[in-house]
Amino acid sequence: MWNLNYFKCIDQGRLLSQGLCSNYITRLRQCEGSQTRGLFLLSRNKSFVTQIQSASKPPWRVLFFGSDDFALESLRRLHVSRDDSKAGVIDSLEVVTLSRDAPVRKYAEQHRLPLHHRPDVDLSAQFDVGVVVSFGCLIKENIINKMPYGVLNVHPSLLPRWRGPAPIFHTILHGDSVTGVTIMQIRPKRFDIGPILQQELYEVPKDCTADELGATLAVEGSRMLMDTLKHLPERVANRKEQPKEGASFAPKITSRMAWIIWEEHSCDYIDRLFRAIGSRIPLKTMWMGNPIKLLDFVGKCNVSFAAAPYLSSVPGSIHYQKESNTLLVHCKDGWVGFKAVNFKKRLSAADFFNGYLHRCVKKSPSTNTRLFQSYKETHLPGGHDNITCYCGIILHFEAWLYCNHG
């Protein structure tokens, strides 16, 4: 005999109190003496009812979305849990990924996990919950609505701070002393604005790189994900909306960010910039009209003008320190050092000084031969005077849209 006294609503993956919701009317019918419920979704725009068998407690049937090494840590832990019958958290696990070279795809193929390649996601199978980690694409609304518990996201920041695709890089770049991981439910058509199910703080170690911080937060995030899945109904019921205050945007890192502006960038900023992006995009400058990559950053350097009175404090000034084999460059508030450069090929500081800098200074002792120049593009087609300013306006506008309107 069917018991029809139990009703709840689901609106885009959110469990609501009894009543109507904007997209779907959900009727939960519970069979007496059974632990399995039949979940009925009736769309206002459809004339049919689809029945999905949904579990009310673990183990869950999971559809995982991910791509890179950060996502791989969560996939590994889900996979281990699926194969651990005593854990009783994961029943089945299927994977959706993007590029054929993505670490998540390679792992899924190696371990023979059922694999979908976006956008060809087969929804004929039944899932209880989705998990998305560092996927880079919006999940379609029909997929979100198919999951009785919605789609969970592992995001490496304390949302709403650093919404967007590169929260770890901006955590380092802006010198945040505290960050964390947020487990949230995603919403359709918008990134990183859904309700929070779990959030934990993490103190950023001094001089930490983005790669090091990312590896740590990946482990923390995977642990928190499993903890959330163990208590999923309770976490969903007690979810909290993100506060409106403190939202900030973390845009994708680009090669343009690597250009050093010696007149504006401080020693501390260059240090944070190197730790944020240096492992992926080398810092860059200009010398004698040619681009040059700055490698093996050693940080702020103390230079004694008493020992070297000929040194110039003009931003971009270059000095080769023979005793430490370091190329020193003067920025806004001091000197920073590099052990190597890439100018046509990789060169040590000594090789660059002897092979290029020293020779050019002897041939043309003008100030420009002793300076790195800041790269500033101008004459943007269409009449704009400064491409850096123009792109900055666009970036700030995109950030405002992201933080205020998703």
Short mmCIF file of C-alpha atoms in Angstrom, two decimals:
data_model
loop_
_atom_site.label_atom_id
_atom_site.label_comp_id
_atom_site.label_asym_id
_atom_site.label_seq_id
_atom_site.Cartn_x
_atom_site.Cartn_y
_atom_site.Cartn_z
CA MET A 1 0.00 0.00 0.00
CA TRP A 2 1.48 3.42 -1.03
CA ASN A 3 1.93 6.05 1.66
CA LEU A 4 1.25 9.47 0.04
CA ASN A 5 1.69 11.57 3.17
CA TYR A 6 5.37 12.37 2.52
CA PHE A 7 5.93 15.30 0.19
CA LYS A 8 8.93 17.54 -0.48
CA CYS A 9 10.10 19.78 -3.32
CA ILE A 10 13.33 19.99 -5.22
CA ASP A 11 14.23 23.21 -7.08
CA GLN A 12 17.37 22.90 -9.19
CA GLY A 13 18.97 20.45 -6.80
CA ARG A 14 17.89 22.28 -3.61
CA LEU A 15 15.66 20.56 -1.06
CA LEU A 16 12.88 22.93 -0.08
CA SER A 17 10.10 22.86 2.47
CA GLN A 18 6.65 21.58 1.54
CA GLY A 19 5.10 23.60 -1.30
CA LEU A 20 5.55 24.48 -4.99
CA CYS A 21 8.93 25.19 -6.64
CA SER A 22 9.75 27.20 -9.76
CA ASN A 23 10.78 24.43 -12.12
CA TYR A 24 9.47 21.14 -10.76
CA ILE A 25 6.84 19.64 -8.51
CA THR A 26 8.32 16.63 -6.77
CA ARG A 27 6.33 13.86 -5.16
CA LEU A 28 8.15 11.34 -3.00
CA ARG A 29 6.26 8.11 -2.58
CA GLN A 30 7.55 5.84 0.10
CA CYS A 31 6.69 2.20 0.09
CA GLU A 32 5.90 0.80 3.55
CA GLY A 33 8.68 -1.37 4.93
CA SER A 34 11.13 -0.42 2.15
CA GLN A 35 14.32 1.67 2.31
CA THR A 36 14.01 2.67 -1.35
CA ARG A 37 11.88 5.58 -2.45
CA GLY A 38 10.47 6.32 -5.86
CA LEU A 39 11.22 9.89 -6.86
CA PHE A 40 8.71 11.42 -9.25
CA LEU A 41 9.54 14.63 -11.15
CA LEU A 42 6.63 16.38 -12.87
CA SER A 43 7.71 19.26 -15.11
CA ARG A 44 5.27 22.06 -15.69
CA ASN A 45 6.35 22.04 -19.34
CA LYS A 46 6.01 18.27 -19.78
CA SER A 47 2.95 16.08 -19.91
CA PHE A 48 4.62 13.00 -18.57
CA VAL A 49 6.05 11.82 -15.30
CA THR A 50 9.52 10.25 -15.01
CA GLN A 51 10.18 7.86 -12.16
CA ILE A 52 13.72 7.55 -10.82
CA GLN A 53 14.71 5.22 -8.07
CA SER A 54 16.60 7.34 -5.54
CA ALA A 55 18.37 6.24 -2.39
CA SER A 56 17.66 8.09 0.85
CA LYS A 57 21.08 7.26 2.33
CA PRO A 58 24.51 5.97 1.17
CA PRO A 59 25.86 4.27 -0.83
CA TRP A 60 25.39 6.78 -3.66
CA ARG A 61 25.48 6.49 -7.42
CA VAL A 62 27.86 9.27 -8.46
CA LEU A 63 28.52 11.04 -11.76
CA PHE A 64 31.89 12.82 -11.57
CA PHE A 65 32.93 15.84 -13.69
CA GLY A 66 36.63 16.81 -13.71
CA SER A 67 39.76 17.39 -15.74
CA ASP A 68 43.06 18.30 -14.07
CA ASP A 69 45.32 17.11 -11.24
CA PHE A 70 43.29 18.98 -8.63
CA ALA A 71 40.17 17.05 -9.69
CA LEU A 72 42.09 13.79 -9.84
CA GLU A 73 42.59 13.71 -6.07
CA SER A 74 38.82 13.67 -5.49
CA LEU A 75 38.27 11.07 -8.21
CA ARG A 76 40.87 8.78 -6.63
CA ARG A 77 39.20 8.97 -3.24
CA LEU A 78 35.75 8.31 -4.73
CA HIS A 79 37.18 5.33 -6.63
CA VAL A 80 38.82 3.88 -3.50
CA SER A 81 35.57 4.31 -1.58
CA ARG A 82 33.59 2.58 -4.33
CA ASP A 83 35.83 -0.47 -4.04
CA ASP A 84 35.59 -0.47 -0.24
CA SER A 85 32.39 -2.30 0.60
CA LYS A 86 32.86 -1.60 4.31
CA ALA A 87 32.87 2.19 3.75
CA GLY A 88 29.40 2.05 2.22
CA VAL A 89 29.54 5.55 0.68
CA ILE A 90 29.87 5.02 -3.10
CA ASP A 91 27.79 2.47 -4.97
CA SER A 92 28.71 3.31 -8.57
CA LEU A 93 31.01 5.86 -10.21
CA GLU A 94 31.03 7.23 -13.76
CA VAL A 95 33.19 10.03 -15.15
CA VAL A 96 32.66 13.00 -17.48
CA THR A 97 35.75 14.80 -18.77
CA LEU A 98 36.96 17.14 -21.51
CA SER A 99 40.35 16.84 -23.21
CA ARG A 100 41.72 13.43 -24.16
CA ASP A 101 44.97 14.42 -22.42
CA ALA A 102 43.27 15.34 -19.14
CA PRO A 103 44.62 13.49 -16.06
CA VAL A 104 41.05 12.57 -15.06
CA ARG A 105 40.42 10.91 -18.43
CA LYS A 106 43.69 8.96 -18.28
CA TYR A 107 42.86 7.74 -14.77
CA ALA A 108 39.35 6.68 -15.79
CA GLU A 109 40.67 4.78 -18.80
CA GLN A 110 43.42 3.13 -16.76
CA HIS A 111 40.96 1.93 -14.11
CA ARG A 112 38.17 1.13 -16.58
CA LEU A 113 35.67 3.56 -15.10
CA PRO A 114 32.63 4.27 -17.31
CA LEU A 115 33.60 7.39 -19.24
CA HIS A 116 31.63 10.16 -20.96
CA HIS A 117 33.20 12.87 -23.10
CA ARG A 118 31.46 16.22 -22.86
CA PRO A 119 29.03 17.17 -24.32
CA ASP A 120 27.96 13.56 -24.99
CA VAL A 121 26.73 12.67 -21.50
CA ASP A 122 24.56 9.56 -21.39
CA LEU A 123 21.83 10.16 -18.83
CA SER A 124 20.12 6.81 -19.32
CA ALA A 125 21.81 5.56 -16.13
CA GLN A 126 20.40 6.67 -12.79
CA PHE A 127 22.51 8.78 -10.41
CA ASP A 128 21.85 10.13 -6.92
CA VAL A 129 24.34 12.99 -6.94
CA GLY A 130 26.86 14.66 -9.21
CA VAL A 131 30.33 15.88 -8.22
CA VAL A 132 32.21 18.54 -10.19
CA VAL A 133 35.83 19.44 -9.45
CA SER A 134 37.89 21.81 -11.61
CA PHE A 135 35.85 21.07 -14.72
CA GLY A 136 35.89 24.48 -16.39
CA CYS A 137 32.43 24.26 -18.01
CA LEU A 138 28.91 24.90 -16.82
CA ILE A 139 26.82 21.80 -16.15
CA LYS A 140 23.57 21.84 -18.10
CA GLU A 141 20.39 22.43 -16.14
CA ASN A 142 18.78 19.17 -17.26
CA ILE A 143 21.73 17.22 -15.79
CA ILE A 144 21.56 19.11 -12.48
CA ASN A 145 17.82 18.51 -12.20
CA LYS A 146 18.25 14.81 -12.89
CA MET A 147 20.28 14.43 -9.69
CA PRO A 148 18.03 14.12 -6.61
CA TYR A 149 20.77 15.65 -4.45
CA GLY A 150 22.01 18.06 -7.11
CA VAL A 151 25.65 18.46 -8.13
CA LEU A 152 28.33 19.15 -5.51
CA ASN A 153 31.39 21.29 -6.23
CA VAL A 154 34.78 21.18 -4.49
CA HIS A 155 36.04 24.78 -4.69
CA PRO A 156 39.50 25.74 -3.30
CA SER A 157 38.62 29.03 -1.63
CA LEU A 158 36.45 30.45 1.13
CA LEU A 159 33.50 31.42 -1.03
CA PRO A 160 32.33 33.99 -1.86
CA ARG A 161 35.98 35.11 -2.02
CA TRP A 162 37.66 34.09 -5.28
CA ARG A 163 34.77 32.87 -7.35
CA GLY A 164 36.03 31.84 -10.76
CA PRO A 165 38.46 29.48 -12.52
CA ALA A 166 41.73 30.38 -10.74
CA PRO A 167 41.16 30.84 -6.98
CA ILE A 168 44.47 29.28 -5.89
CA PHE A 169 46.57 31.54 -8.13
CA HIS A 170 44.80 34.67 -6.87
CA THR A 171 45.11 33.55 -3.26
CA ILE A 172 48.90 33.56 -3.70
CA LEU A 173 49.05 36.63 -5.95
CA HIS A 174 47.10 38.80 -3.50
CA GLY A 175 48.98 37.57 -0.45
CA ASP A 176 46.04 35.99 1.40
CA SER A 177 47.15 34.53 4.72
CA VAL A 178 44.07 32.32 5.03
CA THR A 179 42.17 30.32 2.44
CA GLY A 180 40.21 27.07 2.55
CA VAL A 181 37.90 24.70 0.72
CA THR A 182 34.17 25.01 0.14
CA ILE A 183 31.78 22.17 -0.70
CA MET A 184 28.75 23.71 -2.38
CA GLN A 185 25.79 22.82 -4.56
CA ILE A 186 26.04 24.29 -8.05
CA ARG A 187 23.26 26.20 -9.77
CA PRO A 188 22.57 26.25 -13.49
CA LYS A 189 23.95 29.00 -15.76
CA ARG A 190 26.18 30.45 -13.03
CA PHE A 191 29.55 29.58 -11.50
CA ASP A 192 30.31 29.37 -7.77
CA ILE A 193 27.21 31.03 -6.31
CA GLY A 194 25.35 28.03 -4.88
CA PRO A 195 24.66 27.26 -1.22
CA ILE A 196 27.46 26.05 1.04
CA LEU A 197 27.28 22.55 2.54
CA GLN A 198 30.68 22.52 4.23
CA GLN A 199 33.59 24.96 4.53
CA GLU A 200 36.95 24.71 6.28
CA LEU A 201 39.76 27.25 6.75
CA TYR A 202 43.41 26.62 5.91
CA GLU A 203 46.35 28.86 6.82
CA VAL A 204 48.52 29.60 3.79
CA PRO A 205 52.17 28.69 4.53
CA LYS A 206 54.72 31.45 4.11
CA ASP A 207 56.41 31.50 0.67
CA CYS A 208 54.03 28.81 -0.57
CA THR A 209 53.63 28.40 -4.35
CA ALA A 210 50.32 27.93 -6.14
CA ASP A 211 51.31 24.37 -7.05
CA GLU A 212 52.10 23.51 -3.42
CA LEU A 213 48.91 25.10 -2.12
CA GLY A 214 46.85 23.41 -4.84
CA ALA A 215 48.22 19.97 -3.95
CA THR A 216 47.37 20.49 -0.27
CA LEU A 217 43.87 21.83 -0.93
CA ALA A 218 43.18 18.97 -3.35
CA VAL A 219 43.76 16.48 -0.54
CA GLU A 220 41.74 18.55 1.94
CA GLY A 221 38.94 18.97 -0.59
CA SER A 222 38.72 15.25 -1.34
CA ARG A 223 38.54 14.48 2.38
CA MET A 224 35.77 17.06 2.87
CA LEU A 225 33.91 15.69 -0.16
CA MET A 226 33.78 12.20 1.32
CA ASP A 227 32.68 13.60 4.68
CA THR A 228 29.88 15.51 2.96
CA LEU A 229 28.75 12.42 1.04
CA LYS A 230 28.63 10.39 4.26
CA HIS A 231 26.17 12.90 5.72
CA LEU A 232 24.63 14.20 2.49
CA PRO A 233 20.91 14.48 3.42
CA GLU A 234 21.80 16.29 6.64
CA ARG A 235 24.28 18.65 4.89
CA VAL A 236 21.76 19.48 2.17
CA ALA A 237 19.05 20.18 4.72
CA ASN A 238 21.37 22.55 6.64
CA ARG A 239 23.00 24.26 3.68
CA LYS A 240 23.61 28.03 3.87
CA GLU A 241 23.45 30.62 1.13
CA GLN A 242 26.68 32.48 0.40
CA PRO A 243 26.90 35.94 1.97
CA LYS A 244 26.59 38.86 -0.43
CA GLU A 245 29.52 40.65 1.18
CA GLY A 246 33.13 39.79 0.34
CA ALA A 247 32.61 38.38 -3.15
CA SER A 248 35.64 38.60 -5.44
CA PHE A 249 36.52 37.23 -8.87
CA ALA A 250 39.50 35.01 -9.77
CA PRO A 251 39.91 35.21 -13.56
CA LYS A 252 41.89 32.65 -15.51
CA ILE A 253 45.63 33.32 -15.58
CA THR A 254 47.03 34.45 -18.93
CA SER A 255 50.46 35.16 -20.38
CA ARG A 256 49.71 38.89 -20.17
CA MET A 257 49.91 38.67 -16.37
CA ALA A 258 53.58 37.65 -16.59
CA TRP A 259 54.84 41.03 -17.84
CA ILE A 260 56.66 42.96 -15.11
CA ILE A 261 56.13 46.70 -14.89
CA TRP A 262 59.28 47.77 -13.06
CA GLU A 263 57.95 51.25 -12.20
CA GLU A 264 54.81 49.85 -10.52
CA HIS A 265 55.59 46.38 -9.21
CA SER A 266 57.18 46.02 -5.78
CA CYS A 267 59.59 43.32 -4.64
CA ASP A 268 56.80 41.61 -2.69
CA TYR A 269 54.41 41.70 -5.65
CA ILE A 270 56.99 40.19 -8.03
CA ASP A 271 57.68 37.48 -5.44
CA ARG A 272 53.95 36.66 -5.17
CA LEU A 273 53.56 36.79 -8.96
CA PHE A 274 56.39 34.28 -9.42
CA ARG A 275 54.96 31.94 -6.76
CA ALA A 276 51.50 32.21 -8.31
CA ILE A 277 52.24 31.63 -12.00
CA GLY A 278 56.01 31.09 -12.40
CA SER A 279 55.81 27.31 -12.74
CA ARG A 280 53.44 27.66 -15.71
CA ILE A 281 54.18 31.04 -17.25
CA PRO A 282 57.70 32.55 -16.95
CA LEU A 283 57.92 36.18 -15.85
CA LYS A 284 58.77 38.45 -18.78
CA THR A 285 60.26 41.82 -19.62
CA MET A 286 61.76 43.69 -22.59
CA TRP A 287 65.43 44.42 -23.33
CA MET A 288 66.62 46.38 -26.35
CA GLY A 289 63.21 45.94 -27.98
CA ASN A 290 63.17 42.16 -27.53
CA PRO A 291 61.14 40.01 -25.10
CA ILE A 292 63.12 38.11 -22.49
CA LYS A 293 61.97 35.51 -19.96
CA LEU A 294 63.20 35.77 -16.38
CA LEU A 295 63.94 32.42 -14.77
CA ASP A 296 65.00 30.99 -11.39
CA PHE A 297 63.74 33.85 -9.24
CA VAL A 298 65.63 34.23 -5.96
CA GLY A 299 63.57 36.96 -4.36
CA LYS A 300 64.42 40.34 -2.92
CA CYS A 301 68.15 41.12 -2.83
CA ASN A 302 70.05 43.56 -0.66
CA VAL A 303 72.43 45.74 -2.66
CA SER A 304 74.96 48.05 -1.03
CA PHE A 305 75.40 51.31 -2.90
CA ALA A 306 78.53 51.95 -0.84
CA ALA A 307 80.12 48.86 -2.39
CA ALA A 308 78.79 49.69 -5.84
CA PRO A 309 78.25 53.47 -6.09
CA TYR A 310 77.76 53.28 -9.88
CA LEU A 311 74.42 51.47 -9.52
CA SER A 312 71.30 53.24 -10.75
CA SER A 313 68.02 53.23 -8.84
CA VAL A 314 66.01 53.77 -12.03
CA PRO A 315 63.28 51.05 -12.28
CA GLY A 316 64.46 48.33 -14.68
CA SER A 317 68.16 48.94 -14.01
CA ILE A 318 70.25 45.77 -14.42
CA HIS A 319 73.28 44.73 -12.36
CA TYR A 320 75.19 41.44 -12.56
CA GLN A 321 76.35 40.27 -9.13
CA LYS A 322 79.35 38.09 -9.86
CA GLU A 323 79.82 36.62 -6.38
CA SER A 324 76.31 35.11 -6.38
CA ASN A 325 75.96 34.66 -10.17
CA THR A 326 72.69 36.60 -10.02
CA LEU A 327 71.12 39.13 -12.34
CA LEU A 328 69.70 41.95 -10.20
CA VAL A 329 66.93 44.23 -11.42
CA HIS A 330 65.63 47.37 -9.71
CA CYS A 331 61.84 47.53 -9.35
CA LYS A 332 59.55 50.01 -7.58
CA ASP A 333 61.02 49.63 -4.10
CA GLY A 334 64.21 47.57 -4.32
CA TRP A 335 66.17 44.89 -6.13
CA VAL A 336 65.05 41.40 -7.16
CA GLY A 337 67.27 38.62 -8.49
CA PHE A 338 67.17 35.97 -11.21
CA LYS A 339 69.67 33.17 -11.77
CA ALA A 340 68.85 32.64 -15.44
CA VAL A 341 67.02 34.09 -18.43
CA ASN A 342 65.68 32.82 -21.73
CA PHE A 343 66.89 35.05 -24.55
CA LYS A 344 66.78 32.96 -27.73
CA LYS A 345 67.84 30.09 -25.44
CA ARG A 346 68.28 29.44 -21.73
CA LEU A 347 71.27 31.34 -20.33
CA SER A 348 72.70 31.59 -16.85
CA ALA A 349 73.03 35.09 -15.41
CA ALA A 350 76.77 34.96 -16.14
CA ASP A 351 76.22 33.84 -19.74
CA PHE A 352 73.70 36.60 -20.39
CA PHE A 353 76.01 39.23 -18.88
CA ASN A 354 79.12 38.08 -20.73
CA GLY A 355 77.46 37.21 -24.01
CA TYR A 356 75.01 40.10 -24.36
CA LEU A 357 74.78 42.72 -21.63
CA HIS A 358 78.50 43.48 -21.21
CA ARG A 359 79.11 43.58 -24.97
CA CYS A 360 76.16 45.89 -25.64
CA VAL A 361 77.21 48.27 -22.87
CA LYS A 362 80.72 48.50 -24.37
CA LYS A 363 79.40 49.12 -27.89
CA SER A 364 76.65 51.53 -26.85
CA PRO A 365 77.04 52.87 -23.30
CA SER A 366 73.57 54.48 -23.38
CA THR A 367 71.21 54.05 -20.46
CA ASN A 368 68.85 51.76 -22.43
CA THR A 369 71.45 49.00 -22.68
CA ARG A 370 71.50 48.79 -18.86
CA LEU A 371 67.72 48.70 -18.48
CA PHE A 372 64.89 46.22 -18.76
CA GLN A 373 61.88 48.03 -20.19
CA SER A 374 58.31 47.52 -19.01
CA TYR A 375 56.06 46.10 -21.71
CA LYS A 376 53.09 48.31 -22.53
CA GLU A 377 51.13 47.76 -25.73
CA THR A 378 49.60 50.79 -27.40
CA HIS A 379 47.65 51.71 -30.50
CA LEU A 380 44.86 49.20 -30.18
CA PRO A 381 42.93 48.89 -33.47
CA GLY A 382 39.72 50.84 -33.17
CA GLY A 383 41.23 54.00 -31.71
CA HIS A 384 42.00 52.95 -28.12
CA ASP A 385 45.22 54.50 -26.87
CA ASN A 386 46.30 51.88 -24.38
CA ILE A 387 45.54 48.16 -24.66
CA THR A 388 46.48 47.51 -21.04
CA CYS A 389 43.97 50.08 -19.79
CA TYR A 390 41.32 48.85 -22.24
CA CYS A 391 41.70 45.21 -21.22
CA GLY A 392 41.69 46.25 -17.57
CA ILE A 393 38.31 47.95 -18.01
CA ILE A 394 36.91 44.80 -19.62
CA LEU A 395 38.33 42.59 -16.86
CA HIS A 396 36.86 44.75 -14.08
CA PHE A 397 33.48 44.78 -15.84
CA GLU A 398 33.54 40.97 -16.18
CA ALA A 399 34.46 40.63 -12.51
CA TRP A 400 31.57 42.91 -11.51
CA LEU A 401 29.14 40.84 -13.58
CA TYR A 402 30.51 37.59 -12.12
CA CYS A 403 30.34 38.61 -8.47
CA ASN A 404 27.02 40.45 -8.65
CA HIS A 405 25.07 38.48 -11.25
CA GLY A 406 26.89 35.14 -11.57
#
